[in-house]
Amino acid sequence: MRYFIGNWKMFGVPKSINILKKINSFYSKDIKRSNYRIIITPPYTLIGNYSNYFKKKKILIGSQNCYHKDLFSSNTGAISPFMLKKSGATYTLIGHSDNRGEGDTDTLLKDKVKFSLRNNLKIVFCIGESKKQKKNKQTQTVLKKQLFKVLEKKFNSNNIIVAYEPIWSIGTGELPTTEELNKTIKFIKKILKGIFRKKIPPVLYGGSVDGNSVKLYRDIKEIDGFLIGGASKSSKKFIDIIRNYYR
Ligand code: 13P
């Protein structure tokens, strides 16, 4: 199974659902659709509305983040995994570098993972090194730490996806070479094997993925899909990625 996940970040109003309708219409007709899954993470404001519309359709709606507490609490502005699940979200991203940069520590991330899984919300756990860390050859050390600090054997790996997003590649057009990426994804899978033993989660790549860059990576068998930012805000660009992936 391959995954194409579109992360809208701070983008979208109710009528942006038209973008998803076009993607869904392509997906419903694609003869290769049993090979892959499409998940879109709009902002919180649209999750209920979009999930309701796509309930019986093919594409899945997820969240970009969640609060690190379960059920209800007195934290102003916070949204729990329970509330997201009840609003129709199937997945939530956790640990995106945007949120790590704004104070999401490993301890908070672990709680987010725990409470999401407890509420049957599947997770897409994001990891990635900074430009400086890459320059200092710390990529593997950083990724290993990010994985070990949060993921545990007791978590059900069927409900987990890992997304490798090098921070220096997000929104920059700068891409890892195929050799670099191949090596890093293999490394991540080795670490995941250490944690989960038999059934390891799929590992995606994210960072400046578009219809062109996907061609560089489509032959790397170890990559189980892509986490797409900018190009997921256009139905044409998003569909191009899938078309070019399958040729
Ligand atoms: P871009 O595809 O815009 O580089 O963003 C990647 C990303 O951060 C997705 O979560």
Short mmCIF file of C-alpha atoms and ligand atoms in Angstrom, two decimals, residues 7 9 93 96 165 169-172 206-209 227-231, ligand 1:
data_model
loop_
_atom_site.label_atom_id
_atom_site.label_comp_id
_atom_site.label_asym_id
_atom_site.label_seq_id
_atom_site.Cartn_x
_atom_site.Cartn_y
_atom_site.Cartn_z
CA ASN A 7 -1.06 18.63 4.38
CA LYS A 9 -1.26 23.70 6.76
CA LEU A 93 -0.17 14.26 11.94
CA HIS A 96 5.46 18.12 12.24
CA GLU A 165 10.56 15.31 6.37
CA SER A 169 13.57 20.48 2.20
CA ILE A 170 10.15 21.74 3.34
CA GLY A 171 8.92 24.40 0.96
CA THR A 172 12.41 25.08 -0.40
CA GLY A 206 7.96 14.71 2.61
CA GLY A 207 9.64 17.91 1.46
CA SER A 208 9.14 19.72 -1.86
CA VAL A 209 7.30 16.79 -3.42
CA LEU A 227 3.58 13.76 2.60
CA ILE A 228 2.82 16.72 0.39
CA GLY A 229 2.51 20.36 1.45
CA GLY A 230 2.32 23.10 -1.19
CA ALA A 231 1.33 20.85 -4.08
P1 13P B 1 6.14 21.07 0.98
O1 13P B 1 5.63 19.93 0.15
O2 13P B 1 5.45 22.36 0.68
O3 13P B 1 7.64 21.17 0.92
O4 13P B 1 5.76 20.76 2.51
C1 13P B 1 6.06 19.53 3.05
C2 13P B 1 5.40 19.40 4.36
O5 13P B 1 5.77 20.06 5.34
C3 13P B 1 4.25 18.51 4.48
O6 13P B 1 3.94 18.25 5.79
#
